Coordinates of C-alpha atoms in Angstrom, one line a residue:
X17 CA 36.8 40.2 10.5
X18 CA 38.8 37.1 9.5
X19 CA 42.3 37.6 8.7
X20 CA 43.5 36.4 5.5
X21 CA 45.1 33.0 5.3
X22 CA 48.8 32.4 3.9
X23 CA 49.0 32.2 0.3
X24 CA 51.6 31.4 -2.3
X25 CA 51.7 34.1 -5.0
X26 CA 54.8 33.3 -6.6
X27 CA 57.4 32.5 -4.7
X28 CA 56.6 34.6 -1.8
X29 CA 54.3 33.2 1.3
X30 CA 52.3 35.9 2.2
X31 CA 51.6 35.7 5.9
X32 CA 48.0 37.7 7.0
X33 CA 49.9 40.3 8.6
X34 CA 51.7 42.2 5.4
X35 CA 54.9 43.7 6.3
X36 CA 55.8 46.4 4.8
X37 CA 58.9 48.7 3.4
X38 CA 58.7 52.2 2.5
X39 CA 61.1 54.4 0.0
X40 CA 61.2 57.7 0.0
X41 CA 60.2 59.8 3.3
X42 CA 57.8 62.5 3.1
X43 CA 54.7 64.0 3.9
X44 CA 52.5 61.6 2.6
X45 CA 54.9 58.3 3.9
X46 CA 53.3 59.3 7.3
X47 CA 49.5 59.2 5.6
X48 CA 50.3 55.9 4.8
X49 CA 52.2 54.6 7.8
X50 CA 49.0 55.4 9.6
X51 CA 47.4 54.0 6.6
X52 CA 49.0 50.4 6.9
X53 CA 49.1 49.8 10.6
X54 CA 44.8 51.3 10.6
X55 CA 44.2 48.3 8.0
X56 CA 46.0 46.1 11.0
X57 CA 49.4 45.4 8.9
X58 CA 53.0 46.6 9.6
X59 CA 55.7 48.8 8.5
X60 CA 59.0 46.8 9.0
X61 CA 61.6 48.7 7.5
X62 CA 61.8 52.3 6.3
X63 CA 65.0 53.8 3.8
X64 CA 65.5 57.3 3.2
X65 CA 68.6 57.2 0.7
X66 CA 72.0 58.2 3.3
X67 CA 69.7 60.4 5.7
X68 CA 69.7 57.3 8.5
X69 CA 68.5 60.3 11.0
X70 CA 65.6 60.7 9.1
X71 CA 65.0 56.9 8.6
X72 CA 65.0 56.5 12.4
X73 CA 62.5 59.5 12.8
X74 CA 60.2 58.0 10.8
X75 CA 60.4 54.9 12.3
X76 CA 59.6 56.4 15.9
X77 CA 56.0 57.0 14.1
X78 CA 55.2 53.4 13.8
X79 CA 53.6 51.6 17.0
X80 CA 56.1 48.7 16.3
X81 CA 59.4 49.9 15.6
X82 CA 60.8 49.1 12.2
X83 CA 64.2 48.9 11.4
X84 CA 65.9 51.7 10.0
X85 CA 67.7 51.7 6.5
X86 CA 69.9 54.5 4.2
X87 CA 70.3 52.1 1.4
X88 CA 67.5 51.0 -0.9
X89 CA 68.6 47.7 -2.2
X90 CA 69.5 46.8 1.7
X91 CA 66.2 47.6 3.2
X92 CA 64.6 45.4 0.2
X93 CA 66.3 42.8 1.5
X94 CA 65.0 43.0 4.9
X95 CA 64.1 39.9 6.3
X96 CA 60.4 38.9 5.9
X97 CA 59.3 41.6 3.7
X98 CA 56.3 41.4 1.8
X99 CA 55.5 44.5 0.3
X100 CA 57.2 48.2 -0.7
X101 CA 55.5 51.6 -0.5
X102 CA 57.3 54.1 -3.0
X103 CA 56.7 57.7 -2.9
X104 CA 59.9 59.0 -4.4
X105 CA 59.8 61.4 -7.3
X106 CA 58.3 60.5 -10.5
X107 CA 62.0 60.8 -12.4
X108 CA 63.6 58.2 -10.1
X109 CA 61.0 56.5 -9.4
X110 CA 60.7 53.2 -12.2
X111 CA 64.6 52.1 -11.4
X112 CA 63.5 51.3 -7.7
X113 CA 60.0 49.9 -8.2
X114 CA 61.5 47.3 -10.8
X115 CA 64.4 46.7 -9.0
X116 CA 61.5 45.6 -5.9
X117 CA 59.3 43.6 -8.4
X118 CA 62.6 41.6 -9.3
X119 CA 62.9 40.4 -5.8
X120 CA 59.3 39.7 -5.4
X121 CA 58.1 42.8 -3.8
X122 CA 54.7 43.6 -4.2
X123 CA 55.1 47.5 -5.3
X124 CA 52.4 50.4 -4.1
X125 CA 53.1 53.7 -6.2
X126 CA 52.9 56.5 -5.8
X127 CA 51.2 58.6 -9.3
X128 CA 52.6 59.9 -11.4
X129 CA 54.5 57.6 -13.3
X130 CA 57.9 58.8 -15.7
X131 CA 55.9 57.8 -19.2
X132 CA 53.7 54.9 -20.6
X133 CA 57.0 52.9 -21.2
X134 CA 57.5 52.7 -17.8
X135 CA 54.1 51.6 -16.8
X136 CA 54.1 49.3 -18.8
X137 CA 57.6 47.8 -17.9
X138 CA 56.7 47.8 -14.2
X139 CA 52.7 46.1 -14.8
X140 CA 54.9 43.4 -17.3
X141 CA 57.4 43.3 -14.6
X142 CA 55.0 42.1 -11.6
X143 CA 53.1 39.9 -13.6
X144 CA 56.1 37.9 -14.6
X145 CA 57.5 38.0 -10.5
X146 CA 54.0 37.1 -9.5
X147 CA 53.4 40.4 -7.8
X148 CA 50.7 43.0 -7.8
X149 CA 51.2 46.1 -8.6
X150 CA 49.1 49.3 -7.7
X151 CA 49.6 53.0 -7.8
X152 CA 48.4 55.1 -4.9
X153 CA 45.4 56.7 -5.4
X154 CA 43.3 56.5 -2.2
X155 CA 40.1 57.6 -3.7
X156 CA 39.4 55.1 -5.2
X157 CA 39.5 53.0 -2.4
X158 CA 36.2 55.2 -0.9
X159 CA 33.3 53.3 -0.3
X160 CA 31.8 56.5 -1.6
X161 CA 32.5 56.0 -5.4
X162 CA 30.5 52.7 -5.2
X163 CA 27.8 54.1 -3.6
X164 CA 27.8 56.6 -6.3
X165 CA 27.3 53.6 -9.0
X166 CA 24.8 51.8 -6.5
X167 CA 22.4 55.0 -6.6
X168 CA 23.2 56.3 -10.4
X169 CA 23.9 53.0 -12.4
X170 CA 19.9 51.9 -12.0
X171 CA 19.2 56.1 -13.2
X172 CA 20.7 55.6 -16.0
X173 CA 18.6 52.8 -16.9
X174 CA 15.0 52.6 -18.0
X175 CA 12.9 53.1 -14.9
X176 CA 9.2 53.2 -14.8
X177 CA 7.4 55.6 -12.6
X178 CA 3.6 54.9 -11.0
X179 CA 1.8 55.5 -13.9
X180 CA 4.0 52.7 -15.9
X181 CA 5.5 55.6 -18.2
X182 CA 9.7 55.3 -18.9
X183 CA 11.8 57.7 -16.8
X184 CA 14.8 58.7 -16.2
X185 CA 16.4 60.4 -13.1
X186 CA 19.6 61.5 -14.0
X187 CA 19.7 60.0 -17.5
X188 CA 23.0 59.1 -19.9
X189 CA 26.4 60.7 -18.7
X190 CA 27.5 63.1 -20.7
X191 CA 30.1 65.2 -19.1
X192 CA 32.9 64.6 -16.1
X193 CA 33.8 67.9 -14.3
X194 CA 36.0 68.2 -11.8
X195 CA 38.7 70.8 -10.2
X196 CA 42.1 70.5 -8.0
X197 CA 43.9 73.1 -6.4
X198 CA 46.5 72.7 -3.6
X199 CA 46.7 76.1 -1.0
X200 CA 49.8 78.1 -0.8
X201 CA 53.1 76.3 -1.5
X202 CA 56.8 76.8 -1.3
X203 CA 59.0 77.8 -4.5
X204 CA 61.5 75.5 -2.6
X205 CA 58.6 72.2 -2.3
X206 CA 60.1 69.5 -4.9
X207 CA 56.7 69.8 -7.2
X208 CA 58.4 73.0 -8.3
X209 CA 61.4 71.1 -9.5
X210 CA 60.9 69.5 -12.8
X211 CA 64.1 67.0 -13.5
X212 CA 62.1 65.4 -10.5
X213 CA 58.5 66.1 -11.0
X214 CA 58.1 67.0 -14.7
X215 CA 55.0 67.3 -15.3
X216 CA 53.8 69.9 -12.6
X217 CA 50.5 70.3 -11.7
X218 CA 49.0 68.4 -14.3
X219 CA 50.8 64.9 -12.9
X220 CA 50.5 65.8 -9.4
X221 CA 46.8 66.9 -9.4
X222 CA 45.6 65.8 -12.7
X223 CA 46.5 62.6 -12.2
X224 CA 43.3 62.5 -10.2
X225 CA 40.9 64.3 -12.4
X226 CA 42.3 62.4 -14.8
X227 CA 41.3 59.2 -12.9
X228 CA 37.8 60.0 -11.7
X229 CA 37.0 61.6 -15.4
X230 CA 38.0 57.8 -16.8
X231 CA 35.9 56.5 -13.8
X232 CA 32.9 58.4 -14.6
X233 CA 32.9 57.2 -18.4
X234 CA 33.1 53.6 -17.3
X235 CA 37.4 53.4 -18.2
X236 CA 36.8 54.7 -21.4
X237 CA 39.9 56.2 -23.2
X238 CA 39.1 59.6 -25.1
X239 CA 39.9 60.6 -28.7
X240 CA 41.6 63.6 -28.0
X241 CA 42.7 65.5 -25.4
X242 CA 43.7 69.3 -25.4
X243 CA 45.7 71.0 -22.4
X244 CA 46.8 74.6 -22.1
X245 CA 48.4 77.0 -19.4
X246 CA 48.5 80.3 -18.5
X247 CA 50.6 79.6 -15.6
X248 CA 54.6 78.3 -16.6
X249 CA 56.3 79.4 -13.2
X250 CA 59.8 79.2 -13.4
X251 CA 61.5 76.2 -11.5
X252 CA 64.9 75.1 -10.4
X253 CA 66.2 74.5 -13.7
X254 CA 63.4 74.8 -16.2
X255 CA 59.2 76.2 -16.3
X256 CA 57.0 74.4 -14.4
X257 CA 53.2 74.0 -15.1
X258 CA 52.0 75.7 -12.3
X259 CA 48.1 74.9 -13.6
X260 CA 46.5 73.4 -16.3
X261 CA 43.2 73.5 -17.9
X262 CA 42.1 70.3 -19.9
X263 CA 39.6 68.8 -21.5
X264 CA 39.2 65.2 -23.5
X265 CA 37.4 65.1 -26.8
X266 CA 35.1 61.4 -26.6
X267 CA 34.1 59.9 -29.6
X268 CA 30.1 60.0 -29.2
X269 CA 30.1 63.8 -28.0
X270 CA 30.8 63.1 -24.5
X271 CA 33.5 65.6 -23.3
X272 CA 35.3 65.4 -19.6
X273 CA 37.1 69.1 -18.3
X274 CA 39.1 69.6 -15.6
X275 CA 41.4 72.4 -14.4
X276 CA 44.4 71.7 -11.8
X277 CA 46.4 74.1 -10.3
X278 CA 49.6 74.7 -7.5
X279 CA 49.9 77.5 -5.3
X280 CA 46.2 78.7 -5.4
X281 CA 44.6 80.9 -2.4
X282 CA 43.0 77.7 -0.8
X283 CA 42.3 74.0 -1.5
X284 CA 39.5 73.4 -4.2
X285 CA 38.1 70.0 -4.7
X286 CA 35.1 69.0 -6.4
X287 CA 34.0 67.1 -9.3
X288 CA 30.5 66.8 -11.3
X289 CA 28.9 63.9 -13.1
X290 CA 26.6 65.8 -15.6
X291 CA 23.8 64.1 -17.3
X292 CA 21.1 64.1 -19.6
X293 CA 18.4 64.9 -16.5
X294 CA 20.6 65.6 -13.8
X295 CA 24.2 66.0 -11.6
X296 CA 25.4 63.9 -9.6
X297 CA 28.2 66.3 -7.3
X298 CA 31.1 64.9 -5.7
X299 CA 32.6 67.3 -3.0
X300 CA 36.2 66.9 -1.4
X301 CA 36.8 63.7 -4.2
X302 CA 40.4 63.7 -3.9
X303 CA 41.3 64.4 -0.1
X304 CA 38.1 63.0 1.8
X305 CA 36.5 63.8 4.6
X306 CA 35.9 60.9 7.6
X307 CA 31.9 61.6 6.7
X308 CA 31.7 62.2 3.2
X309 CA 28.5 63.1 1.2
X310 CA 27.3 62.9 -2.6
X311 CA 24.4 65.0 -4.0
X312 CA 21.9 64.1 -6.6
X313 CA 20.4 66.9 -8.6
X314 CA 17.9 67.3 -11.0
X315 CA 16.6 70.7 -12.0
X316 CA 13.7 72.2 -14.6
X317 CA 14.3 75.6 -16.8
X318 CA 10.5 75.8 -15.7
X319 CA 8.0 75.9 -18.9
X320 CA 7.8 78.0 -21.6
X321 CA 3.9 77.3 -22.7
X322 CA 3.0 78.7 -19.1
X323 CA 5.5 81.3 -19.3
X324 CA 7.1 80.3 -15.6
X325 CA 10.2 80.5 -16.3
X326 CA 12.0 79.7 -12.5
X327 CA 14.7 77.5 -12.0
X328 CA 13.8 74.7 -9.5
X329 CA 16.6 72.3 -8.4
X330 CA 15.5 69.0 -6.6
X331 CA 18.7 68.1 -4.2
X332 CA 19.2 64.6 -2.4
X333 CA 22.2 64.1 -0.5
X334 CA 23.6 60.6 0.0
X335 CA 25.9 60.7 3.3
X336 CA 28.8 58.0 3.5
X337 CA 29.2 55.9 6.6
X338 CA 33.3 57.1 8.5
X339 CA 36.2 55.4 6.7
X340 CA 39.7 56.1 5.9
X341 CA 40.1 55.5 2.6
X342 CA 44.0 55.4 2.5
X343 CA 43.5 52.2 4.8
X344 CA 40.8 50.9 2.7
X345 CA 43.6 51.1 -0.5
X346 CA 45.9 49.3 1.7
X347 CA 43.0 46.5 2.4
X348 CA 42.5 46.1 -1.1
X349 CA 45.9 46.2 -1.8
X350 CA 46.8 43.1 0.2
X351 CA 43.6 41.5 -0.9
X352 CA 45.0 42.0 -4.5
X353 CA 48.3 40.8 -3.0
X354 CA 46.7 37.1 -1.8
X355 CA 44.7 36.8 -5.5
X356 CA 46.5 39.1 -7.9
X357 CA 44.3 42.0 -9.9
X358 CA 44.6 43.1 -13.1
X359 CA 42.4 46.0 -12.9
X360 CA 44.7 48.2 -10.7
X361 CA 47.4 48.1 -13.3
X362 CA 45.3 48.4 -16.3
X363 CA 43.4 51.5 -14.6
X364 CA 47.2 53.2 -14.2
X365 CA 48.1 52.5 -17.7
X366 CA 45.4 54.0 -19.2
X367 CA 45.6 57.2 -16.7
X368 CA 49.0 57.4 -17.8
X369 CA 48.5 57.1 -21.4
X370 CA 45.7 60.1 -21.1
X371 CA 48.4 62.0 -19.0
X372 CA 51.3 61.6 -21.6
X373 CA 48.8 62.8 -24.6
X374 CA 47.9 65.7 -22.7
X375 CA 51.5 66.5 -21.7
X376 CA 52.1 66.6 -25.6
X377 CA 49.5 69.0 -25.8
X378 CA 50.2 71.5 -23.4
X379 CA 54.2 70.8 -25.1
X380 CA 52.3 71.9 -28.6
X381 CA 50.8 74.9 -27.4
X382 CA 47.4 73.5 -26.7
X383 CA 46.6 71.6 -29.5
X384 CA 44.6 68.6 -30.2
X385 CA 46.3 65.7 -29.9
X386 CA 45.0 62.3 -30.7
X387 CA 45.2 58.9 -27.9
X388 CA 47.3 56.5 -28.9
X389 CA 47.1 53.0 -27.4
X390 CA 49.2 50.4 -29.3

């Protein structure tokens, strides 16, 4: 594969190799220091906020040492950066990602965001600096969601069969179903803290149920949504949602649910594309596997004039060649970087903006409350 040629996007000359800064050290900053170097770009400088110790630790993961930082605005400032990861928490998050855009960072996110107002000052923010911006959410970066279009998309068209006759295979889409549950977790683990991470399980996993709900009904915005809990766990300072159970209200009928849930026995991970004549089921859809699969299903209730009355299911799985999708986000990340892309942004807004009326919701006790987009 041909590496990218330099290209002015704003005033920063982006070389093919991307170097990159991360903020806020973590778990999931090594996923993506793998993530970046596996997509054959670099990690040049890495700040964790006065903790140089840990800076330098995570620098001793990359192949080619970055250099070390304990102050935000200095690491931004590193010499030939290009691009900066950010996975601190969601409450402190929007100061440091605009303060990046400012000096012509390209900014990577990590979900959730602190509100629609912030969204929308960062996306207004990088399209004024000439920088993309892009939250984290490596699956949609799969291979595996397109192939997913690629075999559904002509189903729910008009096919005809041998004889010349209409059909459909799976038919319209009129449900999204999907679940996310993390294992057993530490009281003590920040998503338990809520002046950092305030909207529990329901920004933390939802986020993505949220996301592959909008997928499945083509970036549609719901109506309504509704969210309730039967789970508040008590946090540092304040309750936490510790799960969530959701579901958004669509205009023609359509209807998307979703549950999401902390500290559960063991990981749960699935989500279901339900139409008129058939499922399409999505296993693992959050955290992937290197060989994912997809299944198609249509089934018969059997018929009542003959009085067989057996259920008879008609499986097809669809197997996914190996990728890491966390690298494939930073491909297209850097691709986006080179010819900037609205579509990254405007799929975070409006996952945000579902997010925020569902947060209202489960704030009101579970009641309906209505999308508003100004």
């Amino acid at each position: 594969k041909m590496a990218a040629p330099a290209h002015q996007v704003g005033d920063a000359k982006l070389p093919a190799v991307i170097r990159f800064g991360i903020v806020g050290l973590g778990y999931i900053a090594k996923k993506w220091i793998h993530a970046i170097e596996t997509a054959g770009h670099e990690v040049a400088a890495v700040a964790s906020r006065g903790k140089m110790e840990n800076a330098k630790k995570y620098c001793n993961l990359c192949s080619k040492k970055p250099t070390p930082y304990d102050d935000y605005d200095k690491m931004m400032d590193h010499p030939g950066l290009n691009a900066v990861y950010f996975s601190l928490p969601t409450a402190l998050r929007t100061e440091w990602v605009l303060k990046a855009i400012k000096k012509k960072k390209h900014v990577l996110v990590e979900k959730p965001m602190n509100g629609v107002k912030d969204v929308k000052l960062m996306i207004e923010a990088a399209q004024n600096n000439g920088v993309q911006f892009m939250d984290g959410v490596m699956m949609m970066h799969n291979p595996r969601l397109q192939k997913i279009l690629n075999n559904v998309t002509p189903m729910l068209t008009d096919q005809k069969d041998e004889s010349g006759q209409v059909t459909k295979q799976v038919g319209e889409i009129r449900a999204v179903t999907s679940s996310f549950a993390t294992g057993p977790m530490d009281k003590t683990n920040i998503r338990y803290n809520p002046k950092l991470e305030p909207y529990g399980a329901l920004g933390d996993l939802g986020w993505y149920n949220i996301r592959i709900t909008l997928w499945g009904f083509g970036w549609k915005l719901p109506k309504e949504v509704r969210a309730e809990s039967n789970s508040i766990e008590e946090g540092w300072q304040s309750s936490v949602i510790e799960n969530v159970q959701v579901t958004l209200f669509y205009e023609d009928g359509r209807i998307g649910r979703f549950d999401a849930e902390f500290n559960n026995s063991c990981m749960r991970q699935w989500a279901r594309l339900v139409g008129t004549k058939g499922e399409v089921h999505i296993p693992n859809f959050v955290i992937a596997k290197a060989e994912d699969t997809f299944s198609i299903i249509q089934g018969s209730w059997g018929d009542f004039d003959t009085k067989k009355f057996d259920v008879e299911d008609k499986e097809s799985v669809v197997s996914v060649e190996k990728n890491v999708q966390e690298a494939n986000c930073i491909r297209h990340f850097a691709a986006a970087m080179h010819k900037p892309d609205k579509f990254w942004p405007s799929i975070a807004l409006k996952t945000q903006i579902v997010l925020d009326a569902c947060f209202k919701s489960f704030r009101k006790g579970g009641e309906r409350v209505q999308i508003q987009v100004d």
